[in-house]
């Protein structure tokens, strides 16, 4: 059970389940939660699709947990939600290219399973649910900053699935079950399971591997970014958020106004921080349909103690240091195992994973 502090609305969760903990963001979130909640019971739940994609670490990140469940959120192992105070729901199809290739699975996992998981968590007595949503729900939105009041215009299966999940979660939220949907900016930074299919990570990888940053679009689109450690700080805040502080359901842009960048600016900053690097635009580059500037005022107002702290230069240095630890030098990194779609396609190609993104052969749930 969580601890209620007399006179305070907030519940301090002591049993927390983090789904999707074995991906890119998960290990950073778990490390942060372990550091700031030494006595909490932390459990993870993941299919383990990217369990083998460790980067620059000599220790399994899951060692920080009290319990690891191997299972699918579409049929969460019954014991996994028992006695849980809060669920941090990261599990899911995590970008547009995967969403396009595995569209049915994207809606199934990101939308339907999210709502079912939240319903089960609520029935089991959980008090809070934190959902990893995305600023991509705003789609093409170049005019002004998008706030939570702005119209959404999701362009892809991925973005649509996140928005549908938010709508279902809003119906479940009430005074005793606070749901926070963190509409995250695009992540960047080092992790024990680094992804290079994210714009800043990709640029820093290019700078290291080939001393060149190739822009896939014309460089004009706007994109808000956030460092993974700052995502973890926001999640830590949302875990204890009570319904009285922002509403039973809260969709919240999560990032900082100063981290709205044009893609070209990001490339130029990487070239400034990593010496001897050229920036080039691919000849067949098309304008990117995904462009949005986002306002994060509400997040500043509600969570003043949990605001992003990492600077862009620090983020670039962090990724650079991580790549150096890995001995990274692969010029073909854009089709390597550091790209999530590639890993899933390989697993499917070898018959280990189905088109529905499930382990073939009815994998058993295992608790570790
Ligand atoms: N990385 C970003 O820029 C970003 C931005 C906004 C939101 N998000 C969201 O944050 C979450 C985590 O992102 P990430 O970058 O760590 O992605 P990731 O792909 O690295 O990790 C996702 C994890 O979910 C697991 N998973 C997938 N389907 C599952 C299922 N059916 N059951 C159980 N586990 C399953 C995978 O095995 C993986 O460990 C995702 O929901 C993503 O949409 C990410």
XYZ file of C-alpha atoms and ligand atoms in Angstrom:
412
model
C 0.000 0.000 0.000
C 1.109 3.550 -0.651
C 1.748 5.912 2.227
C -0.691 8.809 2.703
C 0.897 11.805 4.361
C -1.496 13.531 6.789
C -2.403 16.946 5.452
C -1.080 16.161 1.999
C -3.239 15.094 -0.918
C -0.465 13.135 -2.544
C 0.076 9.437 -2.230
C 3.654 8.292 -2.125
C 3.646 5.078 -4.078
C 5.709 2.278 -2.641
C 4.792 -0.504 -5.082
C 5.367 0.543 -8.658
C 5.063 -1.486 -11.834
C 6.980 -0.187 -14.864
C 5.839 -1.783 -18.118
C 8.176 -1.679 -21.122
C 11.074 -1.315 -18.706
C 13.481 -3.213 -20.980
C 13.472 -0.635 -23.769
C 15.301 2.661 -24.212
C 13.584 4.883 -21.640
C 12.819 2.133 -19.111
C 16.330 1.536 -17.737
C 16.814 5.292 -17.152
C 13.428 5.550 -15.423
C 14.138 2.565 -13.193
C 17.594 3.890 -12.279
C 16.054 7.240 -11.319
C 13.204 5.705 -9.330
C 15.648 3.433 -7.500
C 17.760 6.470 -6.593
C 14.909 8.640 -5.329
C 12.728 5.870 -3.811
C 15.202 3.543 -2.172
C 12.514 1.652 -0.237
C 9.938 1.316 -2.992
C 9.107 -2.086 -4.465
C 9.902 -1.722 -8.162
C 8.733 -4.319 -10.658
C 9.087 -4.461 -14.432
C 6.903 -6.100 -17.093
C 8.188 -6.539 -20.620
C 8.096 -8.975 -23.524
C 11.863 -8.568 -23.764
C 11.963 -7.853 -27.521
C 15.070 -5.692 -27.014
C 16.444 -7.404 -23.929
C 19.624 -8.317 -25.834
C 20.189 -4.782 -27.162
C 22.397 -3.639 -24.297
C 24.656 -0.678 -24.976
C 27.805 0.217 -23.103
C 26.832 -1.359 -19.808
C 28.502 -4.210 -17.995
C 25.495 -4.872 -15.779
C 21.940 -5.893 -16.495
C 19.792 -2.799 -15.805
C 16.998 -5.008 -14.415
C 19.181 -5.747 -11.389
C 17.788 -2.530 -9.908
C 14.304 -4.022 -9.765
C 12.766 -6.155 -7.049
C 10.933 -8.242 -9.620
C 10.888 -8.668 -13.404
C 7.865 -10.121 -15.198
C 8.336 -11.404 -18.732
C 4.972 -11.088 -20.391
C 2.764 -9.169 -22.768
C 0.637 -6.221 -21.624
C -2.132 -7.559 -23.869
C -2.566 -10.311 -21.295
C -0.721 -9.029 -18.280
C 0.215 -11.789 -15.839
C -2.436 -11.618 -13.098
C 0.017 -11.304 -10.212
C 1.818 -8.407 -11.828
C -0.791 -5.859 -10.730
C -1.456 -7.232 -7.264
C -1.012 -4.610 -4.542
C 0.426 -2.087 -6.993
C 0.046 1.611 -6.067
C 1.125 3.005 -9.409
C 1.686 1.801 -12.952
C 4.164 3.537 -15.259
C 3.118 2.370 -18.700
C 5.968 2.574 -21.197
C 5.340 -0.710 -23.038
C 4.280 -0.292 -26.613
C 5.081 0.205 -30.235
C 7.380 3.165 -29.926
C 7.657 5.005 -33.244
C 6.058 5.807 -36.600
C 7.985 3.319 -38.781
C 7.024 0.402 -36.524
C 3.464 1.712 -36.434
C 3.316 1.711 -40.232
C 4.787 -1.779 -40.582
C 2.786 -3.353 -37.757
C -0.367 -1.254 -37.802
C -2.810 -3.720 -36.233
C -0.415 -4.548 -33.426
C 0.155 -0.841 -32.855
C -3.520 -0.200 -32.150
C -3.837 -3.427 -30.215
C -0.930 -2.719 -27.874
C -0.871 1.077 -27.682
C -4.615 1.625 -27.558
C -6.637 -1.420 -26.510
C -4.122 -3.041 -24.157
C -3.355 0.297 -22.482
C -6.984 0.785 -21.514
C -7.374 -2.807 -20.381
C -4.206 -2.601 -18.299
C -5.393 0.621 -16.653
C -8.809 -0.915 -15.923
C -7.195 -3.965 -14.329
C -4.803 -1.783 -12.341
C -7.685 0.349 -11.077
C -9.695 -2.736 -10.079
C -6.620 -4.044 -8.258
C -6.490 -0.829 -6.198
C -3.822 1.205 -7.988
C -4.099 4.927 -7.268
C -2.186 6.365 -10.184
C -1.408 5.468 -13.789
C 1.259 7.216 -15.835
C 1.032 6.843 -19.598
C 3.897 7.577 -22.009
C 2.077 9.555 -24.692
C 3.681 11.736 -27.323
C 3.690 15.303 -28.637
C 3.259 13.720 -32.077
C -0.508 13.817 -31.391
C -0.271 17.446 -32.637
C 0.849 16.419 -36.131
C 1.675 19.273 -38.494
C 1.379 22.415 -36.396
C 3.847 25.081 -37.404
C 1.799 28.102 -36.390
C 2.537 28.958 -32.757
C 3.060 26.699 -29.784
C 0.728 23.747 -29.312
C -0.732 23.625 -25.823
C -2.965 20.975 -24.265
C -5.949 23.073 -25.429
C -4.817 23.019 -29.065
C -6.448 20.758 -31.576
C -4.766 17.405 -32.063
C -4.055 16.121 -35.572
C -2.301 12.758 -35.325
C -0.891 11.788 -38.732
C 0.288 8.241 -38.183
C -0.956 4.977 -36.686
C 1.480 5.520 -33.820
C 0.195 9.013 -32.993
C -3.447 7.970 -33.487
C -3.022 4.990 -31.155
C -1.618 7.262 -28.433
C -4.541 9.672 -28.733
C -7.127 6.877 -28.678
C -5.479 5.510 -25.546
C -5.721 8.933 -23.908
C -9.453 9.080 -24.673
C -10.066 5.673 -23.083
C -7.912 6.520 -20.073
C -9.825 9.759 -19.497
C -13.006 7.692 -19.052
C -11.366 5.521 -16.398
C -9.848 8.311 -14.316
C -11.613 9.462 -11.148
C -10.825 10.960 -7.747
C -9.235 7.759 -6.526
C -7.478 6.860 -9.791
C -5.422 9.723 -11.203
C -4.192 9.205 -14.751
C -1.377 11.336 -16.138
C -0.731 11.139 -19.843
C 2.697 12.629 -20.373
C 2.859 13.881 -23.949
C 6.596 13.559 -24.244
C 8.781 15.464 -26.629
C 11.157 13.291 -28.682
C 13.614 11.576 -26.388
C 17.374 11.811 -26.559
C 20.310 10.784 -24.410
C 22.225 7.718 -23.342
C 20.546 4.613 -21.971
C 21.609 1.065 -21.166
C 19.520 0.191 -24.259
C 20.294 3.091 -26.578
C 18.142 3.674 -29.672
C 19.607 5.413 -32.701
C 16.252 5.872 -34.475
C 15.739 9.156 -32.621
C 16.831 12.373 -34.232
C 19.512 13.693 -31.874
C 20.920 10.240 -31.100
C 21.089 9.591 -34.860
C 22.986 12.829 -35.484
C 25.528 12.169 -32.746
C 25.993 8.613 -34.050
C 26.602 9.993 -37.568
C 29.096 12.464 -36.161
C 31.040 9.617 -34.541
C 30.786 6.949 -37.221
C 31.255 8.950 -40.426
C 32.005 12.497 -39.262
C 28.904 13.499 -41.139
C 25.310 14.295 -40.254
C 22.911 13.516 -43.061
C 19.562 15.256 -42.805
C 16.766 13.046 -44.119
C 14.456 16.037 -44.474
C 15.226 19.614 -45.526
C 15.991 20.511 -41.903
C 13.206 23.057 -41.434
C 10.707 21.043 -39.327
C 10.326 21.903 -35.678
C 10.668 19.199 -33.081
C 10.585 19.475 -29.291
C 13.118 17.270 -27.508
C 13.653 16.034 -23.961
C 16.498 14.151 -22.336
C 15.661 10.676 -20.973
C 16.785 11.633 -17.475
C 14.352 14.552 -17.543
C 11.596 12.182 -18.683
C 12.348 10.066 -15.627
C 12.018 13.122 -13.355
C 8.600 13.914 -14.872
C 7.461 10.315 -14.424
C 8.577 10.391 -10.805
C 6.341 13.436 -10.288
C 3.346 11.888 -12.057
C 3.535 8.686 -9.975
C 2.460 10.630 -6.868
C 0.146 13.124 -8.566
C -3.262 13.206 -6.919
C -6.475 13.896 -8.832
C -6.822 17.186 -6.917
C -3.658 18.485 -8.547
C -4.480 18.965 -12.227
C -7.591 16.774 -12.506
C -8.406 13.059 -12.442
C -7.185 12.798 -16.042
C -4.353 15.057 -17.078
C -2.796 15.175 -20.539
C 0.394 17.149 -20.154
C 2.985 18.318 -22.663
C 6.241 17.181 -21.113
C 9.422 18.988 -22.060
C 10.539 22.634 -22.012
C 9.822 25.602 -24.296
C 13.531 26.195 -24.889
C 13.920 22.682 -26.338
C 11.828 23.366 -29.468
C 14.436 23.081 -32.225
C 14.493 22.960 -35.977
C 16.138 19.762 -37.190
C 18.886 21.772 -38.867
C 19.675 23.587 -35.593
C 20.135 20.236 -33.876
C 22.573 19.097 -36.553
C 24.502 22.344 -36.294
C 24.743 22.067 -32.517
C 26.075 18.505 -32.811
C 28.648 19.729 -35.339
C 29.654 22.465 -32.889
C 30.067 20.086 -29.939
C 31.717 17.201 -31.861
C 34.651 18.632 -33.824
C 35.345 17.904 -37.513
C 31.778 17.075 -38.543
C 29.979 18.045 -41.779
C 26.227 18.576 -42.107
C 24.629 17.494 -45.391
C 21.086 17.250 -46.749
C 20.160 14.075 -48.618
C 19.463 14.859 -52.268
C 16.058 13.216 -52.265
C 15.138 14.945 -48.993
C 11.484 15.890 -48.794
C 9.905 18.357 -46.396
C 8.934 16.433 -43.262
C 5.175 16.401 -42.646
C 5.786 16.087 -38.905
C 6.556 19.517 -37.553
C 5.351 21.080 -34.347
C 6.380 23.546 -31.666
C 5.000 22.765 -28.264
C 4.285 24.894 -25.189
C 5.135 23.343 -21.830
C 3.720 26.072 -19.552
C 1.240 23.798 -17.826
C 3.964 21.307 -16.912
C 6.056 24.192 -15.499
C 3.128 25.353 -13.433
C 2.134 21.949 -12.065
C 5.564 20.398 -11.532
C 7.992 23.236 -10.759
C 10.330 20.907 -8.860
C 10.539 18.378 -11.699
C 11.466 20.552 -14.652
C 13.997 19.477 -17.286
C 17.572 20.236 -16.285
C 19.802 18.854 -19.024
C 21.067 21.302 -21.681
C 21.313 20.404 -25.356
C 25.117 20.500 -25.257
C 25.096 18.194 -22.203
C 22.760 15.818 -24.013
C 25.107 15.676 -27.010
C 28.107 15.104 -24.728
C 26.180 12.386 -22.866
C 25.380 10.497 -26.092
C 28.964 10.983 -27.335
C 30.416 9.580 -24.108
C 28.017 6.629 -24.300
C 28.976 5.865 -27.895
C 32.639 5.999 -26.919
C 32.019 3.536 -24.059
C 30.400 1.221 -26.607
C 33.388 1.511 -28.975
C 30.799 2.645 -31.546
C 31.984 3.162 -35.138
C 29.341 1.493 -37.347
C 28.696 3.560 -40.518
C 25.678 1.309 -41.210
C 24.024 2.140 -37.882
C 20.788 3.250 -39.559
C 20.054 -0.384 -40.370
C 21.635 -1.886 -37.262
C 20.263 -3.485 -34.109
C 20.196 -0.002 -32.555
C 17.093 0.667 -34.665
C 13.935 -0.785 -33.105
C 12.138 -1.612 -36.394
C 15.177 -3.531 -37.616
C 15.245 -5.698 -34.458
C 11.536 -6.483 -34.719
C 11.854 -7.305 -38.433
C 14.761 -9.636 -37.657
C 12.776 -11.375 -34.925
C 9.820 -11.737 -37.284
C 12.074 -12.874 -40.157
C 13.470 -15.666 -38.049
C 9.983 -16.748 -36.986
C 10.457 -15.793 -33.336
C 7.865 -13.028 -33.379
C 4.529 -12.976 -35.252
C 3.023 -10.234 -37.429
C 0.983 -9.285 -34.346
C 4.236 -8.644 -32.485
C 3.823 -11.566 -30.112
C 6.412 -14.185 -29.324
C 5.667 -17.194 -31.526
C 4.801 -20.413 -29.721
C 2.823 -18.923 -26.831
C 5.688 -17.874 -24.630
C 5.001 -18.468 -20.951
C 4.939 -15.598 -18.518
C 7.993 -15.803 -16.328
C 8.562 -13.965 -13.101
C 12.169 -13.319 -12.192
N 11.479 7.557 -27.299
C 10.715 8.623 -27.501
O 11.125 9.624 -28.123
C 9.316 8.670 -26.956
C 8.618 9.872 -27.018
C 7.310 9.890 -26.567
C 6.758 8.737 -26.049
N 7.463 7.581 -26.000
C 6.824 6.376 -25.486
O 7.569 5.885 -24.384
C 7.471 4.468 -24.348
C 8.862 3.858 -24.266
O 9.622 4.292 -25.385
P 11.079 3.720 -25.679
O 11.758 4.772 -26.462
O 11.687 3.206 -24.447
O 10.684 2.532 -26.660
P 11.343 1.064 -26.817
O 10.818 0.505 -28.072
O 12.804 1.153 -26.643
O 10.742 0.281 -25.583
C 9.440 -0.222 -25.560
C 9.428 -1.455 -24.667
O 8.106 -1.991 -24.656
C 8.198 -3.402 -24.772
N 6.973 -3.899 -25.349
C 6.506 -3.687 -26.615
N 5.325 -4.299 -26.782
C 5.033 -4.911 -25.611
C 3.944 -5.698 -25.145
N 2.915 -5.994 -25.953
N 3.963 -6.152 -23.868
C 4.998 -5.851 -23.031
N 6.062 -5.127 -23.426
C 6.073 -4.655 -24.696
C 9.409 -3.653 -25.657
O 9.926 -4.953 -25.480
C 10.357 -2.550 -25.177
O 11.184 -3.025 -24.130
C 6.713 4.049 -25.602
O 5.355 3.832 -25.247
C 6.825 5.240 -26.491
O 5.744 5.353 -27.393
C 8.731 7.536 -26.438
